[in-house]
mmCIF file of N, CA and C in Angstrom:
data_model
loop_
_atom_site.group_PDB
_atom_site.id
_atom_site.type_symbol
_atom_site.label_atom_id
_atom_site.label_comp_id
_atom_site.label_asym_id
_atom_site.label_seq_id
_atom_site.Cartn_x
_atom_site.Cartn_y
_atom_site.Cartn_z
ATOM 1 N N MET Y 1235 -41.125 -26.860 -20.074
ATOM 2 C CA MET Y 1235 -42.042 -26.234 -21.511
ATOM 3 C C MET Y 1235 -40.734 -25.628 -21.874
ATOM 4 N N ALA Y 1236 -40.643 -25.645 -23.374
ATOM 5 C CA ALA Y 1236 -39.780 -25.749 -24.379
ATOM 6 C C ALA Y 1236 -40.246 -24.565 -24.765
ATOM 7 N N THR Y 1237 -38.612 -23.851 -25.085
ATOM 8 C CA THR Y 1237 -38.589 -22.149 -25.561
ATOM 9 C C THR Y 1237 -38.305 -22.676 -27.012
ATOM 10 N N TYR Y 1238 -38.263 -21.746 -27.444
ATOM 11 C CA TYR Y 1238 -38.523 -21.619 -28.992
ATOM 12 C C TYR Y 1238 -37.561 -20.327 -29.427
ATOM 13 N N GLN Y 1239 -37.120 -20.283 -30.432
ATOM 14 C CA GLN Y 1239 -36.519 -18.930 -31.051
ATOM 15 C C GLN Y 1239 -38.007 -17.994 -31.978
ATOM 16 N N THR Y 1240 -37.899 -17.353 -32.020
ATOM 17 C CA THR Y 1240 -38.668 -16.815 -33.192
ATOM 18 C C THR Y 1240 -38.437 -15.980 -33.757
ATOM 19 N N GLU Y 1241 -38.597 -14.991 -34.837
ATOM 20 C CA GLU Y 1241 -37.576 -14.308 -35.660
ATOM 21 C C GLU Y 1241 -38.017 -12.614 -34.923
ATOM 22 N N GLN Y 1242 -38.797 -12.463 -34.574
ATOM 23 C CA GLN Y 1242 -39.542 -11.406 -32.822
ATOM 24 C C GLN Y 1242 -38.505 -10.813 -32.145
ATOM 25 N N LYS Y 1243 -38.157 -12.610 -31.294
ATOM 26 C CA LYS Y 1243 -37.491 -12.707 -29.933
ATOM 27 C C LYS Y 1243 -35.913 -12.294 -30.494
ATOM 28 N N ASN Y 1244 -35.656 -12.802 -31.568
ATOM 29 C CA ASN Y 1244 -33.731 -12.562 -32.379
ATOM 30 C C ASN Y 1244 -33.774 -11.253 -32.296
ATOM 31 N N GLN Y 1245 -34.313 -10.627 -33.077
ATOM 32 C CA GLN Y 1245 -34.519 -9.176 -33.488
ATOM 33 C C GLN Y 1245 -35.001 -8.071 -32.184
ATOM 34 N N LEU Y 1246 -35.501 -8.924 -31.343
ATOM 35 C CA LEU Y 1246 -35.536 -7.619 -30.248
ATOM 36 C C LEU Y 1246 -33.937 -8.149 -29.191
ATOM 37 N N CYS Y 1247 -32.992 -9.096 -29.324
ATOM 38 C CA CYS Y 1247 -32.136 -9.616 -28.843
ATOM 39 C C CYS Y 1247 -30.885 -8.551 -29.332
ATOM 40 N N ALA Y 1248 -31.222 -8.741 -30.683
ATOM 41 C CA ALA Y 1248 -30.122 -8.059 -31.668
ATOM 42 C C ALA Y 1248 -30.289 -6.672 -31.802
ATOM 43 N N PHE Y 1249 -31.673 -6.182 -31.459
ATOM 44 C CA PHE Y 1249 -31.391 -4.649 -30.744
ATOM 45 C C PHE Y 1249 -30.556 -4.853 -29.803
ATOM 46 N N LEU Y 1250 -30.807 -4.977 -28.363
ATOM 47 C CA LEU Y 1250 -31.105 -4.793 -27.121
ATOM 48 C C LEU Y 1250 -28.880 -4.993 -27.311
ATOM 49 N N LYS Y 1251 -28.422 -6.110 -28.173
ATOM 50 C CA LYS Y 1251 -27.102 -6.253 -28.595
ATOM 51 C C LYS Y 1251 -26.407 -4.591 -28.725
ATOM 52 N N ALA Y 1252 -26.858 -4.018 -29.419
ATOM 53 C CA ALA Y 1252 -26.494 -3.368 -30.908
ATOM 54 C C ALA Y 1252 -26.959 -2.061 -29.561
ATOM 55 N N HIS Y 1253 -27.892 -1.710 -28.664
ATOM 56 C CA HIS Y 1253 -27.509 -0.491 -27.497
ATOM 57 C C HIS Y 1253 -26.957 -1.086 -26.193
ATOM 58 N N SER Y 1254 -26.339 -1.745 -26.314
ATOM 59 C CA SER Y 1254 -25.891 -2.416 -25.548
ATOM 60 C C SER Y 1254 -25.306 -1.277 -23.430
ATOM 61 N N GLU Y 1255 -25.133 -0.150 -23.956
ATOM 62 C CA GLU Y 1255 -24.646 0.686 -23.083
ATOM 63 C C GLU Y 1255 -26.001 1.849 -22.568
ATOM 64 N N THR Y 1256 -27.047 1.497 -23.187
ATOM 65 C CA THR Y 1256 -28.527 1.929 -22.814
ATOM 66 C C THR Y 1256 -29.532 1.179 -22.072
ATOM 67 N N ALA Y 1257 -30.230 1.862 -21.644
ATOM 68 C CA ALA Y 1257 -31.395 1.067 -20.953
ATOM 69 C C ALA Y 1257 -32.494 1.841 -21.419
ATOM 70 N N PHE Y 1258 -33.777 0.839 -22.118
ATOM 71 C CA PHE Y 1258 -34.982 1.444 -22.532
ATOM 72 C C PHE Y 1258 -36.048 0.874 -21.775
ATOM 73 N N THR Y 1259 -37.356 1.682 -21.818
ATOM 74 C CA THR Y 1259 -38.443 0.877 -21.379
ATOM 75 C C THR Y 1259 -39.229 0.392 -22.380
ATOM 76 N N ALA Y 1260 -39.846 -0.924 -22.158
ATOM 77 C CA ALA Y 1260 -40.349 -1.813 -23.612
ATOM 78 C C ALA Y 1260 -41.196 -0.725 -24.098
ATOM 79 N N GLY Y 1261 -41.982 0.044 -24.144
ATOM 80 C CA GLY Y 1261 -42.498 0.834 -25.296
ATOM 81 C C GLY Y 1261 -41.311 1.521 -25.784
ATOM 82 N N GLU Y 1262 -39.903 2.520 -25.470
ATOM 83 C CA GLU Y 1262 -39.201 3.157 -26.081
ATOM 84 C C GLU Y 1262 -38.767 1.936 -27.188
ATOM 85 N N ILE Y 1263 -38.397 0.549 -26.810
ATOM 86 C CA ILE Y 1263 -37.605 -0.182 -27.694
ATOM 87 C C ILE Y 1263 -38.473 -0.615 -28.435
ATOM 88 N N ALA Y 1264 -39.999 -0.899 -28.210
ATOM 89 C CA ALA Y 1264 -40.741 -1.100 -29.514
ATOM 90 C C ALA Y 1264 -40.534 0.126 -30.484
ATOM 91 N N GLN Y 1265 -40.677 1.873 -30.214
ATOM 92 C CA GLN Y 1265 -40.908 2.732 -30.764
ATOM 93 C C GLN Y 1265 -39.821 2.580 -31.803
ATOM 94 N N LYS Y 1266 -38.208 2.548 -30.576
ATOM 95 C CA LYS Y 1266 -36.510 2.675 -31.846
ATOM 96 C C LYS Y 1266 -36.724 1.581 -32.583
ATOM 97 N N MET Y 1267 -37.250 0.179 -32.355
ATOM 98 C CA MET Y 1267 -37.386 -0.888 -33.276
ATOM 99 C C MET Y 1267 -37.835 -0.460 -34.394
ATOM 100 N N GLU Y 1268 -39.043 0.033 -34.471
ATOM 101 C CA GLU Y 1268 -39.576 0.171 -35.829
ATOM 102 C C GLU Y 1268 -39.196 1.617 -36.213
ATOM 103 N N ALA Y 1269 -38.036 2.125 -35.582
ATOM 104 C CA ALA Y 1269 -37.832 3.507 -36.152
ATOM 105 C C ALA Y 1269 -36.439 3.166 -36.986
ATOM 106 N N GLU Y 1270 -35.819 2.080 -36.674
ATOM 107 C CA GLU Y 1270 -34.301 1.718 -36.886
ATOM 108 C C GLU Y 1270 -34.771 0.859 -38.203
ATOM 109 N N GLY Y 1271 -36.004 0.366 -38.410
ATOM 110 C CA GLY Y 1271 -35.890 -0.671 -39.212
ATOM 111 C C GLY Y 1271 -36.186 -2.128 -39.195
ATOM 112 N N TYR Y 1272 -36.141 -2.057 -38.029
ATOM 113 C CA TYR Y 1272 -36.145 -3.769 -37.137
ATOM 114 C C TYR Y 1272 -37.008 -4.486 -37.886
ATOM 115 N N SER Y 1273 -36.828 -5.808 -39.206
ATOM 116 C CA SER Y 1273 -37.958 -6.344 -39.439
ATOM 117 C C SER Y 1273 -38.259 -7.924 -39.329
ATOM 118 N N PRO Y 1274 -38.608 -8.748 -38.573
ATOM 119 C CA PRO Y 1274 -40.403 -7.959 -38.641
ATOM 120 C C PRO Y 1274 -39.852 -7.393 -37.101
ATOM 121 N N ALA Y 1275 -40.584 -5.859 -36.748
ATOM 122 C CA ALA Y 1275 -40.291 -4.943 -35.706
ATOM 123 C C ALA Y 1275 -41.313 -5.633 -34.560
ATOM 124 N N PRO Y 1276 -41.162 -6.160 -33.676
ATOM 125 C CA PRO Y 1276 -41.991 -6.423 -33.066
ATOM 126 C C PRO Y 1276 -43.032 -5.200 -32.083
ATOM 127 N N GLY Y 1277 -44.195 -5.630 -32.112
ATOM 128 C CA GLY Y 1277 -44.846 -4.984 -31.407
ATOM 129 C C GLY Y 1277 -45.005 -4.440 -29.485
ATOM 130 N N LYS Y 1278 -45.765 -3.634 -29.598
ATOM 131 C CA LYS Y 1278 -45.639 -2.970 -28.539
ATOM 132 C C LYS Y 1278 -45.389 -4.346 -27.255
ATOM 133 N N SER Y 1279 -46.918 -4.965 -27.429
ATOM 134 C CA SER Y 1279 -46.820 -5.900 -26.319
ATOM 135 C C SER Y 1279 -46.373 -7.072 -26.621
ATOM 136 N N THR Y 1280 -45.762 -7.831 -27.267
ATOM 137 C CA THR Y 1280 -44.741 -8.406 -27.882
ATOM 138 C C THR Y 1280 -43.493 -8.007 -26.838
ATOM 139 N N VAL Y 1281 -43.251 -7.408 -27.166
ATOM 140 C CA VAL Y 1281 -42.342 -6.717 -26.360
ATOM 141 C C VAL Y 1281 -42.087 -6.791 -25.142
ATOM 142 N N TYR Y 1282 -43.083 -6.511 -24.294
ATOM 143 C CA TYR Y 1282 -43.467 -6.534 -23.000
ATOM 144 C C TYR Y 1282 -43.395 -7.927 -22.314
ATOM 145 N N ARG Y 1283 -44.140 -8.622 -23.675
ATOM 146 C CA ARG Y 1283 -44.081 -10.474 -23.386
ATOM 147 C C ARG Y 1283 -43.059 -10.851 -23.197
ATOM 148 N N LEU Y 1284 -42.007 -10.511 -23.949
ATOM 149 C CA LEU Y 1284 -40.711 -11.099 -24.263
ATOM 150 C C LEU Y 1284 -39.477 -10.350 -23.804
ATOM 151 N N LEU Y 1285 -39.386 -9.333 -23.237
ATOM 152 C CA LEU Y 1285 -38.371 -8.708 -22.014
ATOM 153 C C LEU Y 1285 -38.277 -9.716 -20.869
ATOM 154 N N PRO Y 1286 -39.529 -9.989 -20.223
ATOM 155 C CA PRO Y 1286 -39.382 -10.520 -18.940
ATOM 156 C C PRO Y 1286 -38.631 -12.329 -19.126
ATOM 157 N N LYS Y 1287 -38.972 -12.594 -20.095
ATOM 158 C CA LYS Y 1287 -38.302 -13.943 -20.651
ATOM 159 C C LYS Y 1287 -36.832 -13.662 -20.775
ATOM 160 N N LEU Y 1288 -36.782 -12.940 -21.511
ATOM 161 C CA LEU Y 1288 -34.774 -12.141 -21.589
ATOM 162 C C LEU Y 1288 -34.309 -12.845 -20.279
ATOM 163 N N VAL Y 1289 -35.021 -11.178 -19.183
ATOM 164 C CA VAL Y 1289 -34.845 -11.350 -17.844
ATOM 165 C C VAL Y 1289 -34.096 -12.615 -17.252
ATOM 166 N N GLU Y 1290 -35.459 -13.655 -17.576
ATOM 167 C CA GLU Y 1290 -35.298 -14.488 -16.636
ATOM 168 C C GLU Y 1290 -34.302 -15.636 -17.246
ATOM 169 N N CYS Y 1291 -34.221 -16.028 -18.969
ATOM 170 C CA CYS Y 1291 -32.795 -16.894 -18.767
ATOM 171 C C CYS Y 1291 -31.364 -15.985 -18.685
ATOM 172 N N GLY Y 1292 -31.351 -14.760 -18.503
ATOM 173 C CA GLY Y 1292 -30.118 -13.856 -18.588
ATOM 174 C C GLY Y 1292 -29.313 -13.164 -19.518
ATOM 175 N N ALA Y 1293 -30.440 -13.035 -20.208
ATOM 176 C CA ALA Y 1293 -29.871 -12.247 -21.617
ATOM 177 C C ALA Y 1293 -30.025 -10.869 -21.411
ATOM 178 N N ALA Y 1294 -31.039 -10.331 -20.532
ATOM 179 C CA ALA Y 1294 -30.894 -9.065 -20.086
ATOM 180 C C ALA Y 1294 -31.222 -8.462 -18.755
ATOM 181 N N ARG Y 1295 -31.030 -7.892 -18.515
ATOM 182 C CA ARG Y 1295 -31.235 -7.024 -17.277
ATOM 183 C C ARG Y 1295 -32.059 -6.153 -16.966
ATOM 184 N N CYS Y 1296 -33.019 -6.386 -15.740
ATOM 185 C CA CYS Y 1296 -34.329 -5.109 -15.533
ATOM 186 C C CYS Y 1296 -33.740 -4.583 -14.580
ATOM 187 N N PHE Y 1297 -33.792 -2.935 -14.085
ATOM 188 C CA PHE Y 1297 -33.891 -2.421 -13.237
ATOM 189 C C PHE Y 1297 -35.008 -1.178 -12.899
ATOM 190 N N SER Y 1298 -35.068 -0.942 -11.656
ATOM 191 C CA SER Y 1298 -35.900 0.746 -11.784
ATOM 192 C C SER Y 1298 -35.530 1.593 -12.019
ATOM 193 N N GLU Y 1299 -36.078 2.506 -12.794
ATOM 194 C CA GLU Y 1299 -35.356 4.112 -13.164
ATOM 195 C C GLU Y 1299 -35.467 4.813 -11.575
ATOM 196 N N GLU Y 1300 -34.007 5.899 -11.798
ATOM 197 C CA GLU Y 1300 -33.436 5.934 -10.009
ATOM 198 C C GLU Y 1300 -34.771 7.215 -9.929
ATOM 199 N N ASN Y 1301 -35.272 6.672 -8.578
ATOM 200 C CA ASN Y 1301 -36.943 7.446 -7.921
ATOM 201 C C ASN Y 1301 -38.099 7.514 -8.900
ATOM 202 N N SER Y 1302 -37.865 6.189 -9.206
ATOM 203 C CA SER Y 1302 -39.147 5.906 -10.162
ATOM 204 C C SER Y 1302 -39.731 4.510 -9.966
ATOM 205 N N ARG Y 1303 -41.170 4.495 -10.632
ATOM 206 C CA ARG Y 1303 -41.421 2.821 -10.479
ATOM 207 C C ARG Y 1303 -41.359 2.110 -12.089
ATOM 208 N N THR Y 1304 -40.935 2.663 -13.103
ATOM 209 C CA THR Y 1304 -40.466 2.420 -14.376
ATOM 210 C C THR Y 1304 -39.592 1.544 -14.442
ATOM 211 N N LEU Y 1305 -39.349 0.448 -15.538
ATOM 212 C CA LEU Y 1305 -38.516 -0.667 -15.638
ATOM 213 C C LEU Y 1305 -38.258 -0.307 -16.853
ATOM 214 N N LYS Y 1306 -36.765 -0.469 -16.759
ATOM 215 C CA LYS Y 1306 -35.665 -0.289 -18.036
ATOM 216 C C LYS Y 1306 -35.009 -1.604 -17.992
ATOM 217 N N TYR Y 1307 -34.672 -2.125 -19.224
ATOM 218 C CA TYR Y 1307 -34.105 -3.377 -19.674
ATOM 219 C C TYR Y 1307 -32.707 -2.387 -20.633
ATOM 220 N N GLN Y 1308 -32.125 -3.516 -20.474
ATOM 221 C CA GLN Y 1308 -30.812 -3.620 -21.116
ATOM 222 C C GLN Y 1308 -30.104 -5.235 -21.330
ATOM 223 N N ALA Y 1309 -29.179 -4.998 -22.285
ATOM 224 C CA ALA Y 1309 -29.007 -6.030 -22.583
ATOM 225 C C ALA Y 1309 -27.854 -6.801 -21.664
ATOM 226 N N VAL Y 1310 -27.736 -7.884 -21.155
ATOM 227 C CA VAL Y 1310 -26.208 -8.787 -20.765
ATOM 228 C C VAL Y 1310 -24.880 -8.894 -21.468
ATOM 229 N N ALA Y 1311 -23.750 -7.730 -21.306
ATOM 230 C CA ALA Y 1311 -23.146 -8.382 -22.146
ATOM 231 C C ALA Y 1311 -22.115 -9.916 -21.636
ATOM 232 N N GLY Y 1312 -22.956 -10.553 -22.541
ATOM 233 C CA GLY Y 1312 -22.409 -12.118 -21.762
ATOM 234 C C GLY Y 1312 -22.635 -12.961 -20.653
ATOM 235 N N GLU Y 1313 -21.736 -13.567 -20.340
ATOM 236 C CA GLU Y 1313 -21.967 -14.310 -19.098
ATOM 237 C C GLU Y 1313 -21.170 -13.648 -18.058
ATOM 238 N N ARG Y 1314 -20.084 -12.614 -18.166
ATOM 239 C CA ARG Y 1314 -18.935 -12.030 -17.460
ATOM 240 C C ARG Y 1314 -19.386 -10.909 -17.015
ATOM 241 N N CYS Y 1315 -20.676 -10.163 -17.469
ATOM 242 C CA CYS Y 1315 -21.691 -9.314 -16.910
ATOM 243 C C CYS Y 1315 -21.965 -9.327 -15.631
ATOM 244 N N HIS Y 1316 -21.991 -10.528 -15.408
ATOM 245 C CA HIS Y 1316 -22.983 -10.897 -13.958
ATOM 246 C C HIS Y 1316 -21.405 -10.520 -12.477
ATOM 247 N N HIS Y 1317 -20.475 -10.868 -12.985
ATOM 248 C CA HIS Y 1317 -18.927 -10.764 -12.574
ATOM 249 C C HIS Y 1317 -18.745 -8.838 -12.167
ATOM 250 N N HIS Y 1318 -19.347 -7.946 -12.485
ATOM 251 C CA HIS Y 1318 -18.898 -6.891 -12.039
ATOM 252 C C HIS Y 1318 -20.356 -5.615 -11.642
ATOM 253 N N LEU Y 1319 -20.014 -4.340 -11.566
ATOM 254 C CA LEU Y 1319 -20.679 -3.304 -11.301
ATOM 255 C C LEU Y 1319 -21.128 -2.339 -12.424
ATOM 256 N N HIS Y 1320 -22.080 -2.258 -11.936
ATOM 257 C CA HIS Y 1320 -22.742 -1.031 -13.621
ATOM 258 C C HIS Y 1320 -22.532 0.268 -13.147
ATOM 259 N N LEU Y 1321 -22.625 1.167 -14.094
ATOM 260 C CA LEU Y 1321 -22.108 2.424 -13.721
ATOM 261 C C LEU Y 1321 -23.267 3.271 -14.719
ATOM 262 N N LYS Y 1322 -24.370 4.002 -14.061
ATOM 263 C CA LYS Y 1322 -25.321 5.282 -14.932
ATOM 264 C C LYS Y 1322 -24.691 6.376 -15.045
ATOM 265 N N CYS Y 1323 -24.396 6.874 -16.036
ATOM 266 C CA CYS Y 1323 -24.536 8.518 -16.389
ATOM 267 C C CYS Y 1323 -25.800 8.947 -15.827
ATOM 268 N N THR Y 1324 -25.973 9.969 -15.291
ATOM 269 C CA THR Y 1324 -26.825 10.458 -14.900
ATOM 270 C C THR Y 1324 -27.367 11.677 -15.992
ATOM 271 N N GLY Y 1325 -26.368 11.955 -16.696
ATOM 272 C CA GLY Y 1325 -26.765 12.993 -17.931
ATOM 273 C C GLY Y 1325 -26.934 12.448 -19.258
ATOM 274 N N CYS Y 1326 -26.483 11.713 -19.496
ATOM 275 C CA CYS Y 1326 -26.636 10.976 -21.184
ATOM 276 C C CYS Y 1326 -27.711 9.815 -20.955
ATOM 277 N N GLY Y 1327 -27.687 8.829 -19.783
ATOM 278 C CA GLY Y 1327 -28.207 7.520 -19.571
ATOM 279 C C GLY Y 1327 -27.669 6.882 -19.897
ATOM 280 N N ARG Y 1328 -26.361 6.649 -20.546
ATOM 281 C CA ARG Y 1328 -26.009 5.494 -20.677
ATOM 282 C C ARG Y 1328 -25.257 4.194 -19.534
ATOM 283 N N ILE Y 1329 -25.173 3.139 -19.862
ATOM 284 C CA ILE Y 1329 -24.611 2.207 -18.466
ATOM 285 C C ILE Y 1329 -23.447 1.970 -19.032
ATOM 286 N N LEU Y 1330 -22.227 2.063 -18.183
ATOM 287 C CA LEU Y 1330 -20.693 1.447 -18.452
ATOM 288 C C LEU Y 1330 -20.585 0.230 -17.621
ATOM 289 N N HIS Y 1331 -19.615 -0.308 -18.459
ATOM 290 C CA HIS Y 1331 -19.420 -1.600 -17.608
ATOM 291 C C HIS Y 1331 -17.905 -1.660 -16.931
ATOM 292 N N MET Y 1332 -18.529 -1.458 -15.205
ATOM 293 C CA MET Y 1332 -16.914 -1.417 -14.002
ATOM 294 C C MET Y 1332 -16.262 -2.644 -13.933
ATOM 295 N N SER Y 1333 -14.436 -2.395 -14.353
ATOM 296 C CA SER Y 1333 -13.873 -3.632 -14.693
ATOM 297 C C SER Y 1333 -14.011 -4.299 -13.304
ATOM 298 N N GLU Y 1334 -13.739 -6.094 -13.727
ATOM 299 C CA GLU Y 1334 -13.880 -6.662 -12.729
ATOM 300 C C GLU Y 1334 -12.708 -6.546 -11.147
ATOM 301 N N GLU Y 1335 -12.112 -5.882 -11.553
ATOM 302 C CA GLU Y 1335 -11.054 -6.149 -10.609
ATOM 303 C C GLU Y 1335 -11.618 -4.850 -9.311
ATOM 304 N N ALA Y 1336 -12.113 -3.496 -10.442
ATOM 305 C CA ALA Y 1336 -12.034 -2.459 -9.483
ATOM 306 C C ALA Y 1336 -13.607 -2.901 -8.837
ATOM 307 N N SER Y 1337 -14.371 -3.174 -9.344
ATOM 308 C CA SER Y 1337 -15.814 -4.074 -8.838
ATOM 309 C C SER Y 1337 -15.291 -5.204 -7.697
ATOM 310 N N GLU Y 1338 -14.581 -6.101 -7.348
ATOM 311 C CA GLU Y 1338 -14.138 -6.667 -6.670
ATOM 312 C C GLU Y 1338 -13.486 -5.674 -5.240
ATOM 313 N N GLN Y 1339 -12.743 -4.792 -5.505
ATOM 314 C CA GLN Y 1339 -12.112 -4.044 -4.730
ATOM 315 C C GLN Y 1339 -13.146 -3.026 -3.808
ATOM 316 N N VAL Y 1340 -13.761 -2.541 -4.561
ATOM 317 C CA VAL Y 1340 -14.945 -1.768 -4.061
ATOM 318 C C VAL Y 1340 -15.691 -2.696 -2.801
ATOM 319 N N LEU Y 1341 -16.312 -3.989 -3.310
ATOM 320 C CA LEU Y 1341 -17.368 -4.472 -2.786
ATOM 321 C C LEU Y 1341 -16.174 -5.476 -1.726
ATOM 322 N N LYS Y 1342 -15.223 -5.523 -1.555
ATOM 323 C CA LYS Y 1342 -14.295 -6.271 -0.429
ATOM 324 C C LYS Y 1342 -14.709 -4.749 0.485
ATOM 325 N N GLN Y 1343 -14.120 -4.172 0.641
ATOM 326 C CA GLN Y 1343 -13.738 -2.641 0.843
ATOM 327 C C GLN Y 1343 -15.139 -2.427 1.602
ATOM 328 N N VAL Y 1344 -16.161 -2.808 1.644
ATOM 329 C CA VAL Y 1344 -17.687 -2.321 1.633
ATOM 330 C C VAL Y 1344 -18.138 -3.537 2.812
ATOM 331 N N LEU Y 1345 -17.679 -4.775 2.348
ATOM 332 C CA LEU Y 1345 -17.752 -5.891 3.058
ATOM 333 C C LEU Y 1345 -16.739 -5.711 4.399
ATOM 334 N N LEU Y 1346 -15.438 -5.308 4.111
ATOM 335 C CA LEU Y 1346 -14.657 -5.003 5.117
ATOM 336 C C LEU Y 1346 -14.773 -4.157 6.039
ATOM 337 N N GLU Y 1347 -15.350 -2.685 5.609
ATOM 338 C CA GLU Y 1347 -15.615 -1.829 6.649
ATOM 339 C C GLU Y 1347 -17.349 -1.502 7.078
ATOM 340 N N ASP Y 1348 -18.172 -2.589 6.127
ATOM 341 C CA ASP Y 1348 -19.417 -2.013 7.155
ATOM 342 C C ASP Y 1348 -19.983 -3.438 6.890
ATOM 343 N N SER Y 1349 -19.501 -4.499 6.630
ATOM 344 C CA SER Y 1349 -20.069 -6.393 6.921
ATOM 345 C C SER Y 1349 -21.022 -6.109 6.084
ATOM 346 N N PHE Y 1350 -20.973 -5.425 5.213
ATOM 347 C CA PHE Y 1350 -22.338 -5.574 4.351
ATOM 348 C C PHE Y 1350 -22.093 -5.718 2.679
ATOM 349 N N ARG Y 1351 -22.894 -7.205 2.634
ATOM 350 C CA ARG Y 1351 -22.314 -8.043 1.174
ATOM 351 C C ARG Y 1351 -23.021 -6.818 0.932
ATOM 352 N N VAL Y 1352 -22.914 -6.917 -0.537
ATOM 353 C CA VAL Y 1352 -23.461 -6.190 -1.831
ATOM 354 C C VAL Y 1352 -23.917 -7.529 -3.049
ATOM 355 N N ASP Y 1353 -25.031 -7.065 -3.105
ATOM 356 C CA ASP Y 1353 -25.780 -8.139 -4.633
ATOM 357 C C ASP Y 1353 -25.324 -7.205 -5.803
ATOM 358 N N ARG Y 1354 -24.200 -7.530 -6.573
ATOM 359 C CA ARG Y 1354 -23.533 -6.825 -7.555
ATOM 360 C C ARG Y 1354 -23.838 -7.431 -8.614
ATOM 361 N N GLU Y 1355 -24.822 -8.161 -8.738
ATOM 362 C CA GLU Y 1355 -26.045 -7.759 -10.356
ATOM 363 C C GLU Y 1355 -27.055 -7.043 -10.080
ATOM 364 N N HIS Y 1356 -27.803 -6.606 -8.786
ATOM 365 C CA HIS Y 1356 -28.562 -5.870 -9.285
ATOM 366 C C HIS Y 1356 -28.207 -4.154 -8.315
ATOM 367 N N THR Y 1357 -27.299 -4.133 -8.158
ATOM 368 C CA THR Y 1357 -26.168 -2.908 -8.114
ATOM 369 C C THR Y 1357 -25.760 -1.699 -8.920
ATOM 370 N N MET Y 1358 -26.230 -0.969 -9.100
ATOM 371 C CA MET Y 1358 -26.095 0.296 -10.078
ATOM 372 C C MET Y 1358 -25.604 1.522 -9.331
ATOM 373 N N LEU Y 1359 -24.299 2.319 -9.667
ATOM 374 C CA LEU Y 1359 -23.791 2.827 -8.824
ATOM 375 C C LEU Y 1359 -24.002 4.454 -10.266
ATOM 376 N N PHE Y 1360 -24.473 5.492 -9.396
ATOM 377 C CA PHE Y 1360 -24.750 6.659 -10.594
ATOM 378 C C PHE Y 1360 -23.647 7.928 -10.320
ATOM 379 N N GLY Y 1361 -23.364 8.565 -11.534
ATOM 380 C CA GLY Y 1361 -22.406 9.562 -11.628
ATOM 381 C C GLY Y 1361 -22.887 9.648 -12.852
ATOM 382 N N VAL Y 1362 -21.727 10.424 -12.952
ATOM 383 C CA VAL Y 1362 -21.266 11.186 -14.697
ATOM 384 C C VAL Y 1362 -20.109 11.186 -15.483
ATOM 385 N N CYS Y 1363 -20.444 10.563 -16.781
ATOM 386 C CA CYS Y 1363 -19.173 9.859 -17.482
ATOM 387 C C CYS Y 1363 -18.531 11.066 -17.853
ATOM 388 N N ALA Y 1364 -17.646 10.666 -18.290
ATOM 389 C CA ALA Y 1364 -16.163 11.529 -18.678
ATOM 390 C C ALA Y 1364 -17.022 12.183 -19.848
ATOM 391 N N GLN Y 1365 -17.319 11.728 -20.560
ATOM 392 C CA GLN Y 1365 -18.219 12.965 -22.165
ATOM 393 C C GLN Y 1365 -19.005 13.907 -21.139
ATOM 394 N N CYS Y 1366 -20.121 13.907 -20.928
ATOM 395 C CA CYS Y 1366 -20.672 14.136 -20.332
ATOM 396 C C CYS Y 1366 -20.073 15.275 -18.854
ATOM 397 N N GLU Y 1367 -19.288 15.083 -17.805
ATOM 398 C CA GLU Y 1367 -18.310 15.842 -17.037
ATOM 399 C C GLU Y 1367 -17.929 17.468 -18.082
ATOM 400 N N ALA Y 1368 -16.948 16.623 -19.439
ATOM 401 C CA ALA Y 1368 -16.596 17.531 -19.801
ATOM 402 C C ALA Y 1368 -17.378 18.281 -20.401
ATOM 403 N N GLN Y 1369 -18.007 18.100 -21.533
ATOM 404 C CA GLN Y 1369 -19.492 18.959 -21.593
ATOM 405 C C GLN Y 1369 -20.057 20.179 -20.550
ATOM 406 N N GLU Y 1370 -19.682 19.836 -19.331
ATOM 407 C CA GLU Y 1370 -20.314 20.027 -18.011
ATOM 408 C C GLU Y 1370 -19.119 21.294 -18.182
ATOM 409 N N VAL Y 1371 -17.992 21.305 -18.185
ATOM 410 C CA VAL Y 1371 -17.008 21.618 -18.015
ATOM 411 C C VAL Y 1371 -16.388 22.939 -19.536
ATOM 412 N N ASN Y 1372 -16.904 22.783 -20.005
ATOM 413 C CA ASN Y 1372 -16.832 23.567 -21.265
ATOM 414 C C ASN Y 1372 -18.073 24.221 -21.449
ATOM 415 N N GLY Y 1373 -19.443 23.833 -20.514
ATOM 416 C CA GLY Y 1373 -20.547 25.090 -20.902
ATOM 417 C C GLY Y 1373 -21.588 24.429 -21.695
ATOM 418 N N GLY Y 1374 -21.111 23.450 -21.677
ATOM 419 C CA GLY Y 1374 -22.473 22.780 -22.431
ATOM 420 C C GLY Y 1374 -21.419 22.442 -24.469
ATOM 421 N N ASP Y 1375 -20.824 22.992 -24.561
ATOM 422 C CA ASP Y 1375 -20.163 22.903 -26.207
ATOM 423 C C ASP Y 1375 -19.806 21.681 -25.948
ATOM 424 N N ASP Y 1376 -19.551 20.691 -27.175
ATOM 425 C CA ASP Y 1376 -18.894 19.138 -27.087
ATOM 426 C C ASP Y 1376 -17.378 19.811 -27.273
ATOM 427 N N PRO Y 1377 -16.968 18.363 -26.278
ATOM 428 C CA PRO Y 1377 -15.463 18.391 -25.772
ATOM 429 C C PRO Y 1377 -14.712 18.553 -27.667
#
């Protein structure tokens, strides 16, 4: 089956790339695209239909929200995104990309210590980013 690029699919890809450090539900994507003036902004049903296709072709990643069945979607940062681990801040929700070198060290250590091969493409490490940590230390004030 042939695939083709629609303007709505192009707009969806542009939105995800512009917000590559954030993961959204399909509903949040549709709302934010409309609020940010994407034209033509795809409707909610179109977003739900297009996101699995973007995941299938490797342009986006999909994962479950922590302790939830809610699916979140995020742009894949090029081909190299599959070669490192991802870090999610539980404070602000940003998703950061661990360096490939650090990812390799962690993965090798887990394999060596526990004889366990981690699936890097589906692994997300949760913690607190430097900005949120600074806000916690400063009592909620901006750093």
